[in-house]
Short mmCIF file of N, CA and C in Angstrom, two decimals:
data_model
loop_
_atom_site.label_atom_id
_atom_site.label_comp_id
_atom_site.label_asym_id
_atom_site.label_seq_id
_atom_site.Cartn_x
_atom_site.Cartn_y
_atom_site.Cartn_z
N UNK A 1 -2.56 -4.07 15.22
CA UNK A 1 -2.58 -3.09 15.81
C UNK A 1 -4.15 -2.74 16.52
N UNK A 2 -4.96 -2.83 15.11
CA UNK A 2 -6.51 -2.90 15.77
C UNK A 2 -6.84 -3.80 17.12
N UNK A 3 -6.69 -4.97 17.10
CA UNK A 3 -6.78 -6.06 18.31
C UNK A 3 -6.26 -5.64 19.39
N UNK A 4 -4.82 -5.84 19.36
CA UNK A 4 -3.67 -4.81 20.28
C UNK A 4 -5.23 -3.53 21.26
N UNK A 5 -5.24 -2.66 19.88
CA UNK A 5 -5.80 -1.75 20.60
C UNK A 5 -6.90 -1.46 21.32
N UNK A 6 -8.03 -2.24 20.49
CA UNK A 6 -9.27 -2.74 21.05
C UNK A 6 -8.90 -3.67 22.58
N UNK A 7 -8.31 -4.50 22.88
CA UNK A 7 -8.69 -5.54 23.94
C UNK A 7 -7.76 -4.63 25.48
N UNK A 8 -6.20 -3.76 24.76
CA UNK A 8 -5.87 -2.72 25.84
C UNK A 8 -6.56 -1.50 26.64
N UNK A 9 -7.26 -0.82 25.09
CA UNK A 9 -7.98 0.85 25.59
C UNK A 9 -8.91 0.87 25.67
N UNK A 10 -9.65 -0.05 23.77
CA UNK A 10 -11.29 0.27 23.92
C UNK A 10 -11.84 -0.67 24.33
N UNK A 11 -11.52 -2.17 24.72
CA UNK A 11 -13.12 -2.72 25.22
C UNK A 11 -14.02 -2.77 26.21
N UNK A 12 -13.48 -1.57 26.75
CA UNK A 12 -14.77 -1.14 28.29
C UNK A 12 -15.75 -0.21 27.48
N UNK A 13 -15.47 1.03 26.88
CA UNK A 13 -15.71 1.25 25.64
C UNK A 13 -16.65 1.38 24.75
N UNK A 14 -16.37 0.12 24.09
CA UNK A 14 -16.82 0.11 22.65
C UNK A 14 -17.14 -1.29 22.40
N UNK A 15 -17.84 -1.64 21.37
CA UNK A 15 -17.46 -2.50 20.47
C UNK A 15 -16.52 -3.07 19.01
N UNK A 16 -16.10 -4.34 19.07
CA UNK A 16 -15.55 -4.20 18.20
C UNK A 16 -16.23 -4.85 16.80
N UNK A 17 -16.26 -4.49 15.34
CA UNK A 17 -16.45 -5.78 14.48
C UNK A 17 -16.00 -5.55 13.11
N UNK A 18 -15.74 -6.94 12.90
CA UNK A 18 -14.61 -7.10 12.24
C UNK A 18 -15.06 -7.62 10.62
N UNK A 19 -15.25 -6.63 9.89
CA UNK A 19 -15.90 -7.06 8.19
C UNK A 19 -14.95 -7.63 7.28
N UNK A 20 -14.77 -8.66 6.97
CA UNK A 20 -13.51 -9.09 6.35
C UNK A 20 -13.76 -10.91 6.26
N UNK A 21 -13.17 -11.55 5.53
CA UNK A 21 -13.28 -12.77 4.05
C UNK A 21 -11.94 -13.22 4.36
N UNK A 22 -10.96 -12.89 5.69
CA UNK A 22 -9.69 -13.51 5.62
C UNK A 22 -9.83 -14.47 6.93
N UNK A 23 -9.50 -15.41 6.84
CA UNK A 23 -10.17 -16.57 7.78
C UNK A 23 -8.94 -15.99 8.87
N UNK A 24 -8.09 -15.05 8.60
CA UNK A 24 -7.39 -15.10 10.20
C UNK A 24 -7.95 -14.77 11.28
N UNK A 25 -8.71 -13.68 10.82
CA UNK A 25 -9.95 -12.93 11.52
C UNK A 25 -10.78 -13.84 12.58
N UNK A 26 -11.05 -15.19 12.19
CA UNK A 26 -11.99 -16.04 12.92
C UNK A 26 -11.56 -15.99 14.25
N UNK A 27 -10.40 -16.22 14.22
CA UNK A 27 -9.93 -16.67 15.63
C UNK A 27 -10.05 -15.45 17.23
N UNK A 28 -10.74 -14.53 16.42
CA UNK A 28 -10.96 -13.38 17.16
C UNK A 28 -11.95 -13.34 17.84
N UNK A 29 -13.14 -14.31 16.94
CA UNK A 29 -15.11 -13.96 17.38
C UNK A 29 -15.60 -14.42 19.04
N UNK A 30 -14.46 -14.70 19.30
CA UNK A 30 -15.08 -15.64 20.57
C UNK A 30 -13.97 -15.14 21.90
N UNK A 31 -14.02 -13.80 21.43
CA UNK A 31 -13.39 -13.00 22.04
C UNK A 31 -14.39 -11.80 22.77
N UNK A 32 -14.84 -11.63 23.79
CA UNK A 32 -15.20 -10.19 24.89
C UNK A 32 -15.19 -9.34 23.74
N UNK A 33 -16.50 -8.47 23.65
CA UNK A 33 -16.59 -7.45 22.26
C UNK A 33 -16.28 -7.65 20.99
N UNK A 34 -15.79 -8.61 20.47
CA UNK A 34 -15.85 -8.30 19.23
C UNK A 34 -15.99 -9.38 18.31
N UNK A 35 -17.01 -8.88 17.43
CA UNK A 35 -17.92 -10.05 16.28
C UNK A 35 -17.30 -9.35 14.67
N UNK A 36 -17.21 -10.55 14.39
CA UNK A 36 -16.72 -10.91 12.90
C UNK A 36 -17.61 -11.23 12.61
N UNK A 37 -17.61 -10.21 10.75
CA UNK A 37 -18.56 -10.47 10.24
C UNK A 37 -17.96 -10.68 8.31
N UNK A 38 -18.11 -12.65 8.20
CA UNK A 38 -17.10 -12.58 7.32
C UNK A 38 -18.34 -13.07 6.09
N UNK A 39 -19.61 -12.39 6.11
CA UNK A 39 -20.48 -12.96 5.27
C UNK A 39 -20.77 -12.16 4.23
N UNK A 40 -20.12 -11.01 4.19
CA UNK A 40 -20.74 -9.90 2.98
C UNK A 40 -20.56 -10.50 1.50
N UNK A 41 -21.25 -10.21 0.59
CA UNK A 41 -20.95 -10.58 -0.49
C UNK A 41 -21.65 -9.49 -1.59
N UNK A 42 -21.81 -9.39 -2.68
CA UNK A 42 -22.40 -8.59 -3.36
C UNK A 42 -24.24 -8.83 -3.30
N UNK A 43 -24.40 -10.04 -2.84
CA UNK A 43 -25.74 -9.80 -2.44
C UNK A 43 -26.09 -9.67 -1.70
N UNK A 44 -25.43 -9.32 -0.03
CA UNK A 44 -26.13 -8.75 0.90
C UNK A 44 -25.10 -7.35 1.19
N UNK A 45 -25.24 -6.55 0.09
CA UNK A 45 -24.52 -5.52 0.09
C UNK A 45 -25.98 -4.40 1.28
N UNK A 46 -26.84 -4.36 1.26
CA UNK A 46 -27.69 -3.72 2.52
C UNK A 46 -26.90 -4.00 3.79
N UNK A 47 -26.58 -5.33 4.02
CA UNK A 47 -26.32 -5.74 5.37
C UNK A 47 -25.12 -4.86 5.46
N UNK A 48 -24.11 -4.64 4.62
CA UNK A 48 -22.33 -3.76 4.83
C UNK A 48 -23.20 -2.34 4.62
N UNK A 49 -23.55 -1.63 4.39
CA UNK A 49 -24.66 -0.42 4.73
C UNK A 49 -25.55 -0.11 5.49
N UNK A 50 -25.73 -0.87 6.56
CA UNK A 50 -26.36 -1.38 7.51
C UNK A 50 -25.38 -1.20 8.94
N UNK A 51 -24.61 -2.18 8.58
CA UNK A 51 -23.18 -1.93 9.81
C UNK A 51 -22.56 -0.65 9.63
N UNK A 52 -22.09 -0.11 8.21
CA UNK A 52 -21.29 1.75 8.12
C UNK A 52 -22.70 2.46 9.03
N UNK A 53 -23.93 1.76 9.01
CA UNK A 53 -24.39 2.96 9.40
C UNK A 53 -24.47 3.05 10.87
N UNK A 54 -24.85 1.48 11.65
CA UNK A 54 -24.28 1.58 13.12
C UNK A 54 -22.78 2.38 13.47
N UNK A 55 -22.34 2.06 13.09
CA UNK A 55 -20.71 1.97 13.16
C UNK A 55 -20.35 3.87 13.88
N UNK A 56 -20.24 3.60 15.21
CA UNK A 56 -19.35 5.07 15.26
C UNK A 56 -18.49 5.42 14.54
N UNK A 57 -17.44 4.47 14.31
CA UNK A 57 -15.99 4.78 13.33
C UNK A 57 -15.75 3.89 12.35
N UNK A 58 -15.39 3.76 11.89
CA UNK A 58 -14.92 3.06 10.60
C UNK A 58 -13.49 3.00 11.14
N UNK A 59 -12.78 2.19 11.16
CA UNK A 59 -11.25 1.86 11.61
C UNK A 59 -10.59 1.40 10.77
N UNK A 60 -9.56 1.66 9.91
CA UNK A 60 -9.14 1.23 9.28
C UNK A 60 -7.37 1.26 9.14
N UNK A 61 -6.54 0.48 9.85
CA UNK A 61 -5.23 0.59 10.27
C UNK A 61 -4.82 -0.49 9.39
N UNK A 62 -4.96 -0.14 8.02
CA UNK A 62 -4.45 -0.81 6.87
C UNK A 62 -2.48 -0.35 6.81
N UNK A 63 -1.74 -1.20 6.32
CA UNK A 63 -0.65 -0.62 5.98
C UNK A 63 -0.19 -0.73 4.24
N UNK A 64 -1.35 -0.93 3.71
CA UNK A 64 -0.82 -0.67 2.26
C UNK A 64 -3.05 -0.52 1.57
N UNK A 65 -2.83 0.17 0.99
CA UNK A 65 -4.15 0.16 0.24
C UNK A 65 -4.32 1.65 -0.32
N UNK A 66 -4.69 0.88 -2.08
CA UNK A 66 -4.00 1.74 -2.87
C UNK A 66 -5.04 2.46 -3.28
N UNK A 67 -6.92 2.45 -2.74
CA UNK A 67 -7.59 4.09 -3.21
C UNK A 67 -8.30 3.66 -2.02
N UNK A 68 -8.82 2.92 -1.75
CA UNK A 68 -9.64 3.02 -0.23
C UNK A 68 -10.78 3.38 0.10
N UNK A 69 -11.41 2.71 -1.56
CA UNK A 69 -12.97 3.03 -1.29
C UNK A 69 -13.78 3.00 -0.26
N UNK A 70 -13.45 1.47 0.84
CA UNK A 70 -14.44 1.51 1.71
C UNK A 70 -14.43 2.49 2.27
N UNK A 71 -13.44 3.94 2.63
CA UNK A 71 -13.49 4.67 3.51
C UNK A 71 -14.46 5.75 2.77
N UNK A 72 -14.69 6.04 1.94
CA UNK A 72 -15.80 6.64 1.17
C UNK A 72 -17.22 5.80 1.57
N UNK A 73 -17.23 4.31 1.13
CA UNK A 73 -18.23 4.26 1.67
C UNK A 73 -18.69 4.29 3.07
N UNK A 74 -18.06 4.36 3.92
CA UNK A 74 -18.44 5.10 5.73
C UNK A 74 -18.55 6.26 5.35
N UNK A 75 -17.89 7.08 4.78
CA UNK A 75 -18.11 8.40 4.73
C UNK A 75 -19.13 8.86 4.14
N UNK A 76 -20.26 8.10 3.12
CA UNK A 76 -21.71 8.70 3.02
C UNK A 76 -22.54 8.36 3.44
N UNK A 77 -22.49 7.39 4.95
CA UNK A 77 -23.71 7.33 5.35
C UNK A 77 -23.32 8.35 6.59
N UNK A 78 -22.33 9.06 6.97
CA UNK A 78 -22.16 10.12 7.74
C UNK A 78 -20.92 9.14 9.45
N UNK A 79 -20.29 8.32 8.34
CA UNK A 79 -19.25 7.31 9.59
C UNK A 79 -17.93 7.78 9.70
N UNK A 80 -17.45 8.63 10.56
CA UNK A 80 -15.71 8.77 10.77
C UNK A 80 -15.23 8.42 10.31
N UNK A 81 -14.11 8.24 9.53
CA UNK A 81 -12.68 7.35 8.75
C UNK A 81 -11.50 7.56 10.10
N UNK A 82 -11.35 6.50 10.79
CA UNK A 82 -9.53 6.57 11.88
C UNK A 82 -9.12 5.44 10.47
N UNK A 83 -7.57 6.47 10.05
CA UNK A 83 -7.19 5.60 9.58
C UNK A 83 -5.09 5.58 9.37
N UNK A 84 -4.89 4.53 8.83
CA UNK A 84 -3.06 4.66 8.50
C UNK A 84 -3.21 5.86 7.29
N UNK A 85 -1.73 6.68 7.40
CA UNK A 85 -1.63 7.68 6.61
C UNK A 85 -1.08 7.08 4.89
N UNK A 86 -1.92 5.97 4.62
CA UNK A 86 -1.38 5.87 3.09
C UNK A 86 -2.35 5.15 2.18
N UNK A 87 -2.25 4.96 1.46
CA UNK A 87 -2.86 5.72 -0.36
C UNK A 87 -3.67 6.16 -0.93
N UNK A 88 -4.62 5.81 -1.48
CA UNK A 88 -5.61 6.59 -2.14
C UNK A 88 -6.54 7.38 -0.94
N UNK A 89 -6.72 6.28 0.26
CA UNK A 89 -7.67 6.97 0.90
C UNK A 89 -7.20 8.37 1.48
N UNK A 90 -5.92 8.60 1.40
CA UNK A 90 -5.74 9.79 1.84
C UNK A 90 -6.52 11.20 1.14
N UNK A 91 -6.90 10.94 -0.43
CA UNK A 91 -7.22 12.02 -1.18
C UNK A 91 -8.36 12.29 -0.27
N UNK A 92 -9.16 11.42 0.05
CA UNK A 92 -10.48 11.61 1.07
C UNK A 92 -10.85 11.76 2.76
N UNK A 93 -9.82 11.41 3.04
CA UNK A 93 -10.43 11.36 4.38
C UNK A 93 -9.06 12.37 5.35
N UNK A 94 -9.72 13.60 5.87
CA UNK A 94 -9.00 14.72 6.66
C UNK A 94 -8.83 15.25 7.50
N UNK A 95 -7.37 14.98 7.85
CA UNK A 95 -7.86 15.05 9.44
C UNK A 95 -7.74 15.85 10.41
N UNK A 96 -9.06 15.73 11.01
CA UNK A 96 -9.56 16.66 12.04
C UNK A 96 -10.52 17.42 11.22
N UNK A 97 -10.98 16.93 10.46
CA UNK A 97 -12.36 16.96 9.63
C UNK A 97 -13.41 15.94 9.08
N UNK A 98 -12.68 14.79 8.25
CA UNK A 98 -13.33 13.40 8.31
C UNK A 98 -13.37 12.34 8.76
N UNK A 99 -12.19 12.64 9.92
CA UNK A 99 -11.27 11.63 9.73
C UNK A 99 -10.54 12.01 11.13
N UNK A 100 -9.58 10.81 11.00
CA UNK A 100 -8.14 10.74 12.20
C UNK A 100 -7.32 10.42 11.31
N UNK A 101 -6.24 10.59 10.77
CA UNK A 101 -5.46 10.25 10.44
C UNK A 101 -3.76 9.98 11.12
N UNK A 102 -3.66 8.36 11.16
CA UNK A 102 -2.05 8.57 12.30
C UNK A 102 -1.30 7.46 11.04
N UNK A 103 -0.08 8.22 11.45
CA UNK A 103 1.46 7.47 10.75
C UNK A 103 1.48 6.59 11.04
N UNK A 104 2.03 5.40 10.02
CA UNK A 104 2.23 4.24 10.28
C UNK A 104 3.06 3.93 11.12
N UNK A 105 4.08 4.39 12.56
CA UNK A 105 4.84 4.32 13.77
C UNK A 105 3.84 4.59 14.59
N UNK A 106 2.50 5.12 14.84
CA UNK A 106 1.96 6.02 15.98
C UNK A 106 1.48 3.96 16.38
N UNK A 107 1.38 4.76 17.90
CA UNK A 107 1.46 3.42 18.87
C UNK A 107 -0.49 3.05 18.69
N UNK A 108 -0.73 1.92 19.81
CA UNK A 108 -1.80 1.86 19.42
C UNK A 108 -2.45 2.58 21.12
N UNK A 109 -1.92 2.73 21.82
CA UNK A 109 -2.12 3.92 22.69
C UNK A 109 -2.54 5.02 22.07
N UNK A 110 -2.12 5.74 21.41
CA UNK A 110 -2.11 6.79 20.69
C UNK A 110 -3.47 6.93 19.80
N UNK A 111 -3.32 5.74 19.42
CA UNK A 111 -4.60 5.17 18.48
C UNK A 111 -5.81 6.19 19.59
N UNK A 112 -5.80 4.94 20.39
CA UNK A 112 -6.98 4.73 21.43
C UNK A 112 -7.83 5.83 21.76
N UNK A 113 -6.27 6.77 22.52
CA UNK A 113 -6.69 8.07 23.54
C UNK A 113 -7.36 9.36 22.02
N UNK A 114 -7.02 9.57 20.97
CA UNK A 114 -7.55 10.20 19.81
C UNK A 114 -9.33 9.63 19.61
N UNK A 115 -9.07 8.45 19.38
CA UNK A 115 -10.42 7.36 19.67
C UNK A 115 -11.64 8.24 20.91
N UNK A 116 -11.44 7.70 22.00
CA UNK A 116 -11.70 7.78 22.94
C UNK A 116 -12.50 9.38 22.52
N UNK A 117 -11.02 10.23 22.59
CA UNK A 117 -11.39 12.12 22.40
C UNK A 117 -12.67 12.16 22.09
N UNK A 118 -12.64 11.10 20.61
CA UNK A 118 -13.95 11.44 19.12
C UNK A 118 -15.23 11.74 20.19
N UNK A 119 -15.04 9.91 20.45
CA UNK A 119 -16.34 9.13 21.18
C UNK A 119 -16.69 10.46 22.38
N UNK A 120 -16.06 10.44 22.89
CA UNK A 120 -15.69 11.64 24.15
C UNK A 120 -16.48 13.18 24.07
N UNK A 121 -16.51 13.19 22.79
CA UNK A 121 -17.08 14.34 22.47
C UNK A 121 -18.12 14.68 21.27
N UNK A 122 -19.41 14.72 21.64
CA UNK A 122 -20.34 14.73 20.78
C UNK A 122 -20.45 15.62 20.21
N UNK A 123 -20.13 16.71 20.82
CA UNK A 123 -19.59 18.17 19.57
C UNK A 123 -19.47 17.53 17.85
N UNK A 124 -17.99 17.51 18.69
CA UNK A 124 -16.80 17.13 17.52
C UNK A 124 -17.16 16.03 16.65
N UNK A 125 -17.62 15.39 17.71
CA UNK A 125 -17.91 13.58 16.90
C UNK A 125 -19.14 14.04 15.81
N UNK A 126 -20.03 14.94 15.86
CA UNK A 126 -21.35 15.38 15.61
C UNK A 126 -20.88 15.81 14.26
N UNK A 127 -19.46 16.55 14.41
CA UNK A 127 -18.96 18.16 13.22
C UNK A 127 -18.48 17.09 12.21
N UNK A 128 -18.14 15.61 12.61
CA UNK A 128 -16.74 15.41 12.19
C UNK A 128 -17.78 14.32 11.22
N UNK A 129 -19.09 14.00 11.49
CA UNK A 129 -19.94 13.03 10.78
C UNK A 129 -20.77 13.87 9.73
N UNK A 130 -20.37 15.32 10.00
CA UNK A 130 -21.65 15.36 8.89
C UNK A 130 -20.77 15.69 7.52
N UNK A 131 -19.77 16.35 8.81
CA UNK A 131 -18.64 16.98 7.29
C UNK A 131 -18.42 15.49 6.60
N UNK A 132 -17.98 14.10 6.99
CA UNK A 132 -18.14 13.12 6.33
C UNK A 132 -19.78 12.82 4.92
N UNK A 133 -20.29 13.25 5.92
CA UNK A 133 -21.70 12.96 4.95
C UNK A 133 -22.08 13.90 3.78
N UNK A 134 -21.01 15.65 4.01
CA UNK A 134 -21.91 16.75 2.94
C UNK A 134 -20.18 16.11 2.17
N UNK A 135 -19.02 15.86 2.43
CA UNK A 135 -17.95 15.57 0.97
C UNK A 135 -18.30 14.24 0.33
N UNK A 136 -18.33 13.41 0.95
CA UNK A 136 -18.74 12.68 0.21
C UNK A 136 -20.00 12.24 -1.17
N UNK A 137 -21.55 13.28 -0.79
CA UNK A 137 -22.27 13.46 -1.14
C UNK A 137 -21.06 14.60 -2.58
N UNK A 138 -20.84 15.47 -2.36
CA UNK A 138 -20.26 16.33 -3.23
C UNK A 138 -19.07 16.17 -4.03
N UNK A 139 -18.85 15.18 -3.18
CA UNK A 139 -17.40 14.66 -4.26
C UNK A 139 -17.18 13.34 -5.19
N UNK A 140 -18.70 12.18 -4.58
CA UNK A 140 -18.71 10.86 -4.65
C UNK A 140 -20.24 10.87 -5.39
N UNK A 141 -21.08 12.14 -5.61
CA UNK A 141 -22.41 11.50 -6.39
C UNK A 141 -22.61 10.92 -7.37
N UNK A 142 -23.62 10.39 -8.42
CA UNK A 142 -22.85 10.58 -9.61
C UNK A 142 -22.90 11.57 -10.46
N UNK A 143 -23.41 12.76 -10.62
CA UNK A 143 -23.10 13.58 -11.34
C UNK A 143 -21.65 14.45 -11.52
N UNK A 144 -21.28 14.60 -9.97
CA UNK A 144 -20.45 15.06 -10.23
C UNK A 144 -18.83 13.98 -10.18
N UNK A 145 -19.55 13.05 -10.08
CA UNK A 145 -18.43 11.34 -10.37
C UNK A 145 -18.10 11.87 -12.34
N UNK A 146 -19.47 11.58 -12.55
CA UNK A 146 -19.86 11.73 -13.90
C UNK A 146 -19.05 13.10 -14.56
N UNK A 147 -19.01 14.61 -14.75
CA UNK A 147 -18.33 15.16 -14.78
C UNK A 147 -17.23 14.97 -14.93
N UNK A 148 -16.31 14.96 -13.67
CA UNK A 148 -14.74 14.61 -13.27
C UNK A 148 -14.35 13.25 -13.91
N UNK A 149 -15.06 12.24 -14.55
CA UNK A 149 -14.66 10.94 -15.39
C UNK A 149 -14.27 11.72 -16.87
N UNK A 150 -15.53 12.57 -17.02
CA UNK A 150 -15.62 13.35 -18.75
C UNK A 150 -14.20 13.93 -18.70
N UNK A 151 -13.88 14.89 -17.69
CA UNK A 151 -13.24 16.08 -17.26
C UNK A 151 -11.51 15.00 -17.62
N UNK A 152 -11.46 13.92 -16.80
CA UNK A 152 -9.63 13.06 -17.51
C UNK A 152 -10.05 12.76 -18.68
N UNK A 153 -11.51 12.09 -19.43
CA UNK A 153 -11.57 11.49 -20.46
C UNK A 153 -10.79 13.20 -21.32
N UNK A 154 -11.37 14.49 -21.60
CA UNK A 154 -11.20 15.38 -21.91
C UNK A 154 -9.29 15.66 -21.97
N UNK A 155 -8.97 15.41 -20.86
CA UNK A 155 -7.30 16.00 -20.28
C UNK A 155 -6.71 14.96 -21.50
N UNK A 156 -6.87 13.91 -21.10
CA UNK A 156 -6.26 12.68 -21.96
C UNK A 156 -6.54 12.38 -23.73
N UNK A 157 -7.66 13.41 -23.68
CA UNK A 157 -7.32 13.12 -25.44
C UNK A 157 -7.12 14.67 -25.77
N UNK A 158 -6.89 15.52 -24.96
CA UNK A 158 -6.04 16.20 -25.11
C UNK A 158 -5.03 16.23 -25.50
N UNK A 159 -4.42 15.19 -24.64
CA UNK A 159 -2.53 15.21 -24.26
C UNK A 159 -2.54 13.84 -25.36
N UNK A 160 -3.22 13.11 -25.91
CA UNK A 160 -2.57 12.56 -26.88
C UNK A 160 -2.54 13.25 -28.37
N UNK A 161 -3.70 14.23 -28.48
CA UNK A 161 -3.76 15.52 -29.70
C UNK A 161 -2.54 16.05 -29.81
N UNK A 162 -1.90 16.24 -28.53
CA UNK A 162 -1.15 17.46 -28.86
C UNK A 162 -1.23 18.54 -28.70
#
């Protein structure tokens, strides 16, 4: 879906940066407007943060994702997320507010149309970008994460003790 969407509808409007260790994506690195970045490791996280910061959108057309931590990473630097309606990331990405959410049967054309609409509407884009950053700061900073974790532990203890 991602490559089809880019090649048919988006390649004159933007560049596509694919960050993945999956060797299947290497074949796209010679296509115009596409770069494949496969050297991100725990030792090069600064490079990953820089990529998130440079991106206008984080497009995540996954079919299966249990948590979607990458969506939180993108949102933490104010990068809106465009994703499929699956997995744990649905708890973080709110359609029209912190990103765009598509059903699994949405077409490449539908994705591209909404992406272009967002990119061509600076006010809407800035509002969404700010909402991403605000949400990530509020929900995933160290203090609130500690408090949520403590509450979960407390609930589990109470449940076990009856």
